[in-house]
Amino acid sequence: MQEGLSIAYFWSKDFLLSKKMLWLFFITNLLGTIYGYEWYWLQMTDTIVEKPLWYVFFVPDSPTASLFFTLTIGYLLMDYSLTSKPNKLYQAIRGFIEAFALITSFKYGIWAVTMIWAGAWHGVAVGWDGWMLTASHLAMAVEALLFVRWYRYKLTAVVLVAVWTFWNDFMDYERGVFPRLPDVLVDNYYRIIEGFTISLSVISIIIAVLCLATRQKTAR
């Protein structure tokens, strides 16, 4: 019984939305975002040199997802200091950021772990950084679902993020700005990886829609 109560508490609003926990999530994800952009830095600079400048926005998939999740935690922290109801523009921007964080964090969290271990299956060494990236990207997928109960996004935001997500997939695999992968995966499974990525986009968008429908149903 005590174990059940403990699990329930760690899942509860009182625990997850406490200032201490929100600050922990905020700082952890901010540091992870900085590390992620550093990890992509060489590919970003190569893209700027070799391709049209605006292509670079489609390169750092995971750190951008992490950045938007960090912003959603920032909004939850701001709720403590709000003294009046936010205006519609604030709500629309917040909703877009929340939908973006949910869809992309879940998608790229699962994607990165799959790519790491698909490479390992073909003999690519994992190393300490592979284990670290596995843990951090699994955390991305989990935390995206963990906080969705308190998101305020609407269907319009999901549609806008869906457009970005599929356009990002097009840029990745038809314009060649996908995250750098081991040669064994690119040479033998390029189109399979493309199909898997698009499938994850669809699944992530469906999750966002289902979570929205559940929230709206509960609010009635």
PDB file of C-alpha atoms in Angstrom:
ATOM      1  CA  MET A   1       0.000   0.000   0.000  1.00  0.00           C
ATOM      2  CA  GLN A   2       2.810   2.399   0.917  1.00  0.00           C
ATOM      3  CA  GLU A   3       4.524   1.690  -2.419  1.00  0.00           C
ATOM      4  CA  GLY A   4       1.276   2.403  -4.273  1.00  0.00           C
ATOM      5  CA  LEU A   5       0.879   5.690  -2.411  1.00  0.00           C
ATOM      6  CA  SER A   6       4.462   6.642  -3.262  1.00  0.00           C
ATOM      7  CA  ILE A   7       3.983   5.958  -6.966  1.00  0.00           C
ATOM      8  CA  ALA A   8       0.737   7.933  -6.939  1.00  0.00           C
ATOM      9  CA  TYR A   9       2.484  10.846  -5.247  1.00  0.00           C
ATOM     10  CA  PHE A  10       5.329  10.938  -7.790  1.00  0.00           C
ATOM     11  CA  TRP A  11       2.652  11.071 -10.531  1.00  0.00           C
ATOM     12  CA  SER A  12       0.635  13.740  -8.739  1.00  0.00           C
ATOM     13  CA  LYS A  13       0.169  17.423  -9.520  1.00  0.00           C
ATOM     14  CA  ASP A  14       1.488  18.392  -6.088  1.00  0.00           C
ATOM     15  CA  PHE A  15       4.807  16.707  -6.816  1.00  0.00           C
ATOM     16  CA  LEU A  16       5.340  17.398 -10.528  1.00  0.00           C
ATOM     17  CA  LEU A  17       4.118  21.000 -10.458  1.00  0.00           C
ATOM     18  CA  SER A  18       5.967  21.937  -7.307  1.00  0.00           C
ATOM     19  CA  LYS A  19       8.465  24.741  -7.863  1.00  0.00           C
ATOM     20  CA  LYS A  20      11.409  22.520  -6.948  1.00  0.00           C
ATOM     21  CA  MET A  21      10.497  19.877  -9.516  1.00  0.00           C
ATOM     22  CA  LEU A  22       9.701  22.420 -12.218  1.00  0.00           C
ATOM     23  CA  TRP A  23      13.033  24.145 -11.694  1.00  0.00           C
ATOM     24  CA  LEU A  24      14.784  20.760 -11.801  1.00  0.00           C
ATOM     25  CA  PHE A  25      13.122  19.925 -15.133  1.00  0.00           C
ATOM     26  CA  PHE A  26      13.794  23.422 -16.457  1.00  0.00           C
ATOM     27  CA  ILE A  27      17.501  23.465 -15.630  1.00  0.00           C
ATOM     28  CA  THR A  28      18.090  19.853 -16.712  1.00  0.00           C
ATOM     29  CA  ASN A  29      16.408  20.370 -20.072  1.00  0.00           C
ATOM     30  CA  LEU A  30      18.090  23.721 -20.624  1.00  0.00           C
ATOM     31  CA  LEU A  31      21.511  22.132 -20.111  1.00  0.00           C
ATOM     32  CA  GLY A  32      20.526  19.242 -22.365  1.00  0.00           C
ATOM     33  CA  THR A  33      19.393  21.715 -25.023  1.00  0.00           C
ATOM     34  CA  ILE A  34      22.717  23.550 -24.924  1.00  0.00           C
ATOM     35  CA  TYR A  35      24.602  20.251 -25.185  1.00  0.00           C
ATOM     36  CA  GLY A  36      22.355  19.196 -28.079  1.00  0.00           C
ATOM     37  CA  TYR A  37      23.058  22.333 -30.098  1.00  0.00           C
ATOM     38  CA  GLU A  38      26.755  21.874 -29.416  1.00  0.00           C
ATOM     39  CA  TRP A  39      26.502  18.274 -30.637  1.00  0.00           C
ATOM     40  CA  TYR A  40      24.887  19.476 -33.883  1.00  0.00           C
ATOM     41  CA  TRP A  41      27.167  22.499 -34.253  1.00  0.00           C
ATOM     42  CA  LEU A  42      29.479  21.041 -36.905  1.00  0.00           C
ATOM     43  CA  GLN A  43      26.566  19.827 -39.034  1.00  0.00           C
ATOM     44  CA  MET A  44      24.873  23.216 -38.646  1.00  0.00           C
ATOM     45  CA  THR A  45      27.977  25.105 -39.787  1.00  0.00           C
ATOM     46  CA  ASP A  46      28.468  22.701 -42.721  1.00  0.00           C
ATOM     47  CA  THR A  47      24.826  23.217 -43.710  1.00  0.00           C
ATOM     48  CA  ILE A  48      25.213  27.003 -43.654  1.00  0.00           C
ATOM     49  CA  VAL A  49      28.251  26.745 -45.946  1.00  0.00           C
ATOM     50  CA  GLU A  50      26.907  24.114 -48.353  1.00  0.00           C
ATOM     51  CA  LYS A  51      23.167  24.809 -48.538  1.00  0.00           C
ATOM     52  CA  PRO A  52      20.734  27.742 -48.408  1.00  0.00           C
ATOM     53  CA  LEU A  53      20.961  29.462 -45.030  1.00  0.00           C
ATOM     54  CA  TRP A  54      17.400  28.674 -43.945  1.00  0.00           C
ATOM     55  CA  TYR A  55      18.074  24.931 -44.180  1.00  0.00           C
ATOM     56  CA  VAL A  56      19.923  25.172 -40.874  1.00  0.00           C
ATOM     57  CA  PHE A  57      16.660  25.514 -38.946  1.00  0.00           C
ATOM     58  CA  PHE A  58      15.806  21.919 -39.868  1.00  0.00           C
ATOM     59  CA  VAL A  59      19.103  20.405 -38.708  1.00  0.00           C
ATOM     60  CA  PRO A  60      19.040  20.286 -34.865  1.00  0.00           C
ATOM     61  CA  ASP A  61      15.874  18.214 -34.364  1.00  0.00           C
ATOM     62  CA  SER A  62      16.318  16.921 -30.810  1.00  0.00           C
ATOM     63  CA  PRO A  63      17.727  20.091 -29.185  1.00  0.00           C
ATOM     64  CA  THR A  64      14.941  22.158 -30.745  1.00  0.00           C
ATOM     65  CA  ALA A  65      12.406  19.747 -29.276  1.00  0.00           C
ATOM     66  CA  SER A  66      14.168  19.994 -25.928  1.00  0.00           C
ATOM     67  CA  LEU A  67      14.209  23.793 -26.183  1.00  0.00           C
ATOM     68  CA  PHE A  68      10.449  23.919 -26.671  1.00  0.00           C
ATOM     69  CA  PHE A  69       9.885  21.539 -23.770  1.00  0.00           C
ATOM     70  CA  THR A  70      12.064  23.788 -21.614  1.00  0.00           C
ATOM     71  CA  LEU A  71       9.824  26.690 -22.608  1.00  0.00           C
ATOM     72  CA  THR A  72       6.712  24.732 -21.578  1.00  0.00           C
ATOM     73  CA  ILE A  73       8.229  24.222 -18.130  1.00  0.00           C
ATOM     74  CA  GLY A  74       8.941  27.942 -18.077  1.00  0.00           C
ATOM     75  CA  TYR A  75       5.258  28.617 -18.692  1.00  0.00           C
ATOM     76  CA  LEU A  76       4.295  26.313 -15.825  1.00  0.00           C
ATOM     77  CA  LEU A  77       6.684  28.240 -13.590  1.00  0.00           C
ATOM     78  CA  MET A  78       5.164  31.525 -14.760  1.00  0.00           C
ATOM     79  CA  ASP A  79       1.736  30.297 -13.657  1.00  0.00           C
ATOM     80  CA  TYR A  80       2.885  30.911 -10.092  1.00  0.00           C
ATOM     81  CA  SER A  81       3.291  34.623 -10.730  1.00  0.00           C
ATOM     82  CA  LEU A  82       0.358  35.367 -13.056  1.00  0.00           C
ATOM     83  CA  THR A  83      -2.160  37.661 -11.404  1.00  0.00           C
ATOM     84  CA  SER A  84      -4.662  37.922 -14.249  1.00  0.00           C
ATOM     85  CA  LYS A  85      -5.943  35.797 -17.110  1.00  0.00           C
ATOM     86  CA  PRO A  86      -3.467  35.816 -20.033  1.00  0.00           C
ATOM     87  CA  ASN A  87      -4.599  37.414 -23.287  1.00  0.00           C
ATOM     88  CA  LYS A  88      -5.401  35.395 -26.413  1.00  0.00           C
ATOM     89  CA  LEU A  89      -2.027  36.008 -28.062  1.00  0.00           C
ATOM     90  CA  TYR A  90      -0.199  34.689 -24.992  1.00  0.00           C
ATOM     91  CA  GLN A  91      -2.457  31.633 -24.937  1.00  0.00           C
ATOM     92  CA  ALA A  92      -1.980  30.974 -28.662  1.00  0.00           C
ATOM     93  CA  ILE A  93       1.822  31.201 -28.463  1.00  0.00           C
ATOM     94  CA  ARG A  94       1.889  29.039 -25.370  1.00  0.00           C
ATOM     95  CA  GLY A  95      -0.387  26.476 -27.002  1.00  0.00           C
ATOM     96  CA  PHE A  96       1.835  26.252 -30.078  1.00  0.00           C
ATOM     97  CA  ILE A  97       4.958  25.798 -27.951  1.00  0.00           C
ATOM     98  CA  GLU A  98       3.259  23.082 -25.884  1.00  0.00           C
ATOM     99  CA  ALA A  99       2.048  21.190 -28.958  1.00  0.00           C
ATOM    100  CA  PHE A 100       5.486  21.514 -30.566  1.00  0.00           C
ATOM    101  CA  ALA A 101       7.172  20.243 -27.402  1.00  0.00           C
ATOM    102  CA  LEU A 102       4.847  17.246 -27.084  1.00  0.00           C
ATOM    103  CA  ILE A 103       5.000  16.107 -30.703  1.00  0.00           C
ATOM    104  CA  THR A 104       8.699  16.634 -31.362  1.00  0.00           C
ATOM    105  CA  SER A 105       9.983  15.492 -27.958  1.00  0.00           C
ATOM    106  CA  PHE A 106       8.137  12.189 -28.202  1.00  0.00           C
ATOM    107  CA  LYS A 107       9.067  11.717 -31.867  1.00  0.00           C
ATOM    108  CA  TYR A 108      12.781  12.443 -31.632  1.00  0.00           C
ATOM    109  CA  GLY A 109      13.126  10.809 -28.236  1.00  0.00           C
ATOM    110  CA  ILE A 110      11.996   7.486 -29.715  1.00  0.00           C
ATOM    111  CA  TRP A 111      13.780   8.107 -33.029  1.00  0.00           C
ATOM    112  CA  ALA A 112      17.200   8.744 -31.522  1.00  0.00           C
ATOM    113  CA  VAL A 113      17.109   5.683 -29.269  1.00  0.00           C
ATOM    114  CA  THR A 114      16.041   3.516 -32.205  1.00  0.00           C
ATOM    115  CA  MET A 115      18.873   4.820 -34.401  1.00  0.00           C
ATOM    116  CA  ILE A 116      21.495   4.333 -31.675  1.00  0.00           C
ATOM    117  CA  TRP A 117      20.565   0.727 -31.143  1.00  0.00           C
ATOM    118  CA  ALA A 118      19.960  -0.018 -34.813  1.00  0.00           C
ATOM    119  CA  GLY A 119      23.556   1.051 -35.317  1.00  0.00           C
ATOM    120  CA  ALA A 120      24.649  -1.098 -32.390  1.00  0.00           C
ATOM    121  CA  TRP A 121      22.881  -4.072 -33.964  1.00  0.00           C
ATOM    122  CA  HIS A 122      25.146  -3.609 -36.983  1.00  0.00           C
ATOM    123  CA  GLY A 123      28.315  -3.374 -34.944  1.00  0.00           C
ATOM    124  CA  VAL A 124      28.586   0.355 -34.300  1.00  0.00           C
ATOM    125  CA  ALA A 125      30.128   0.955 -30.885  1.00  0.00           C
ATOM    126  CA  VAL A 126      27.740   2.575 -28.420  1.00  0.00           C
ATOM    127  CA  GLY A 127      30.143   3.909 -25.787  1.00  0.00           C
ATOM    128  CA  TRP A 128      29.327   6.074 -22.797  1.00  0.00           C
ATOM    129  CA  ASP A 129      27.878   8.843 -24.985  1.00  0.00           C
ATOM    130  CA  GLY A 130      25.518   6.370 -26.653  1.00  0.00           C
ATOM    131  CA  TRP A 131      24.210   5.283 -23.267  1.00  0.00           C
ATOM    132  CA  MET A 132      23.898   8.890 -22.174  1.00  0.00           C
ATOM    133  CA  LEU A 133      22.004   9.817 -25.348  1.00  0.00           C
ATOM    134  CA  THR A 134      19.769   6.784 -24.915  1.00  0.00           C
ATOM    135  CA  ALA A 135      18.840   7.787 -21.369  1.00  0.00           C
ATOM    136  CA  SER A 136      18.341  11.464 -22.227  1.00  0.00           C
ATOM    137  CA  HIS A 137      16.214  10.770 -25.304  1.00  0.00           C
ATOM    138  CA  LEU A 138      14.058   8.230 -23.484  1.00  0.00           C
ATOM    139  CA  ALA A 139      13.564  10.941 -20.860  1.00  0.00           C
ATOM    140  CA  MET A 140      12.477  13.335 -23.614  1.00  0.00           C
ATOM    141  CA  ALA A 141       9.725  10.984 -24.719  1.00  0.00           C
ATOM    142  CA  VAL A 142       8.566  10.235 -21.165  1.00  0.00           C
ATOM    143  CA  GLU A 143       8.533  13.796 -19.871  1.00  0.00           C
ATOM    144  CA  ALA A 144       6.625  14.973 -22.938  1.00  0.00           C
ATOM    145  CA  LEU A 145       3.785  12.671 -21.883  1.00  0.00           C
ATOM    146  CA  LEU A 146       4.268  13.347 -18.185  1.00  0.00           C
ATOM    147  CA  PHE A 147       3.259  17.004 -18.362  1.00  0.00           C
ATOM    148  CA  VAL A 148       0.679  16.870 -21.152  1.00  0.00           C
ATOM    149  CA  ARG A 149      -2.108  16.844 -18.539  1.00  0.00           C
ATOM    150  CA  TRP A 150      -1.437  20.522 -17.863  1.00  0.00           C
ATOM    151  CA  TYR A 151      -0.932  21.709 -21.429  1.00  0.00           C
ATOM    152  CA  ARG A 152      -3.444  24.160 -22.909  1.00  0.00           C
ATOM    153  CA  TYR A 153      -2.862  23.781 -26.643  1.00  0.00           C
ATOM    154  CA  LYS A 154      -5.770  23.604 -29.065  1.00  0.00           C
ATOM    155  CA  LEU A 155      -6.329  21.775 -32.342  1.00  0.00           C
ATOM    156  CA  THR A 156      -5.082  24.743 -34.371  1.00  0.00           C
ATOM    157  CA  ALA A 157      -1.692  24.448 -32.686  1.00  0.00           C
ATOM    158  CA  VAL A 158      -1.534  20.718 -33.455  1.00  0.00           C
ATOM    159  CA  VAL A 159      -2.270  21.396 -37.128  1.00  0.00           C
ATOM    160  CA  LEU A 160       0.466  24.030 -37.341  1.00  0.00           C
ATOM    161  CA  VAL A 161       3.000  21.758 -35.652  1.00  0.00           C
ATOM    162  CA  ALA A 162       1.956  18.881 -37.912  1.00  0.00           C
ATOM    163  CA  VAL A 163       2.735  21.027 -40.966  1.00  0.00           C
ATOM    164  CA  TRP A 164       6.175  21.839 -39.539  1.00  0.00           C
ATOM    165  CA  THR A 165       6.817  18.212 -38.605  1.00  0.00           C
ATOM    166  CA  PHE A 166       6.081  16.802 -42.058  1.00  0.00           C
ATOM    167  CA  TRP A 167       7.982  19.640 -43.729  1.00  0.00           C
ATOM    168  CA  ASN A 168      10.916  18.832 -41.455  1.00  0.00           C
ATOM    169  CA  ASP A 169      10.761  15.213 -42.583  1.00  0.00           C
ATOM    170  CA  PHE A 170      10.801  16.374 -46.211  1.00  0.00           C
ATOM    171  CA  MET A 171      13.808  18.607 -45.548  1.00  0.00           C
ATOM    172  CA  ASP A 172      15.620  15.825 -43.712  1.00  0.00           C
ATOM    173  CA  TYR A 173      15.273  13.104 -46.329  1.00  0.00           C
ATOM    174  CA  GLU A 174      14.703  14.927 -49.599  1.00  0.00           C
ATOM    175  CA  ARG A 175      17.106  17.809 -48.963  1.00  0.00           C
ATOM    176  CA  GLY A 176      19.648  15.856 -46.932  1.00  0.00           C
ATOM    177  CA  VAL A 177      19.697  17.621 -43.563  1.00  0.00           C
ATOM    178  CA  PHE A 178      18.794  14.595 -41.435  1.00  0.00           C
ATOM    179  CA  PRO A 179      20.915  13.963 -38.319  1.00  0.00           C
ATOM    180  CA  ARG A 180      24.203  12.319 -39.203  1.00  0.00           C
ATOM    181  CA  LEU A 181      24.002   8.545 -38.897  1.00  0.00           C
ATOM    182  CA  PRO A 182      26.450   5.640 -39.214  1.00  0.00           C
ATOM    183  CA  ASP A 183      27.225   4.804 -42.845  1.00  0.00           C
ATOM    184  CA  VAL A 184      25.877   1.285 -42.425  1.00  0.00           C
ATOM    185  CA  LEU A 185      22.420   2.682 -41.695  1.00  0.00           C
ATOM    186  CA  VAL A 186      22.458   5.357 -44.400  1.00  0.00           C
ATOM    187  CA  ASP A 187      23.797   3.021 -47.093  1.00  0.00           C
ATOM    188  CA  ASN A 188      21.411   0.147 -46.419  1.00  0.00           C
ATOM    189  CA  TYR A 189      18.308   1.556 -44.754  1.00  0.00           C
ATOM    190  CA  TYR A 190      17.897   5.171 -45.888  1.00  0.00           C
ATOM    191  CA  ARG A 191      14.335   4.856 -47.180  1.00  0.00           C
ATOM    192  CA  ILE A 192      13.343   2.589 -44.290  1.00  0.00           C
ATOM    193  CA  ILE A 193      14.583   5.231 -41.854  1.00  0.00           C
ATOM    194  CA  GLU A 194      12.642   7.866 -43.786  1.00  0.00           C
ATOM    195  CA  GLY A 195       9.464   5.785 -43.545  1.00  0.00           C
ATOM    196  CA  PHE A 196      10.063   5.129 -39.857  1.00  0.00           C
ATOM    197  CA  THR A 197      10.557   8.847 -39.207  1.00  0.00           C
ATOM    198  CA  ILE A 198       7.337   9.786 -40.998  1.00  0.00           C
ATOM    199  CA  SER A 199       5.491   7.052 -39.097  1.00  0.00           C
ATOM    200  CA  LEU A 200       6.742   8.525 -35.825  1.00  0.00           C
ATOM    201  CA  SER A 201       5.471  11.915 -36.972  1.00  0.00           C
ATOM    202  CA  VAL A 202       2.011  10.446 -37.539  1.00  0.00           C
ATOM    203  CA  ILE A 203       2.005   8.629 -34.191  1.00  0.00           C
ATOM    204  CA  SER A 204       3.179  11.722 -32.302  1.00  0.00           C
ATOM    205  CA  ILE A 205       0.489  13.891 -33.897  1.00  0.00           C
ATOM    206  CA  ILE A 206      -2.185  11.300 -33.092  1.00  0.00           C
ATOM    207  CA  ILE A 207      -1.002  11.268 -29.469  1.00  0.00           C
ATOM    208  CA  ALA A 208      -1.334  15.061 -29.332  1.00  0.00           C
ATOM    209  CA  VAL A 209      -4.873  14.888 -30.737  1.00  0.00           C
ATOM    210  CA  LEU A 210      -5.918  12.096 -28.367  1.00  0.00           C
ATOM    211  CA  CYS A 211      -4.515  13.977 -25.366  1.00  0.00           C
ATOM    212  CA  LEU A 212      -6.417  17.079 -26.463  1.00  0.00           C
ATOM    213  CA  ALA A 213      -9.654  15.113 -26.854  1.00  0.00           C
ATOM    214  CA  THR A 214      -9.190  13.529 -23.425  1.00  0.00           C
ATOM    215  CA  ARG A 215      -8.578  16.937 -21.821  1.00  0.00           C
ATOM    216  CA  GLN A 216     -11.637  18.449 -23.469  1.00  0.00           C
ATOM    217  CA  LYS A 217     -13.792  15.496 -22.444  1.00  0.00           C
ATOM    218  CA  THR A 218     -12.589  15.709 -18.839  1.00  0.00           C
ATOM    219  CA  ALA A 219     -13.254  19.455 -18.729  1.00  0.00           C
ATOM    220  CA  ARG A 220     -16.956  19.029 -19.596  1.00  0.00           C
TER     221      ARG A 220
END
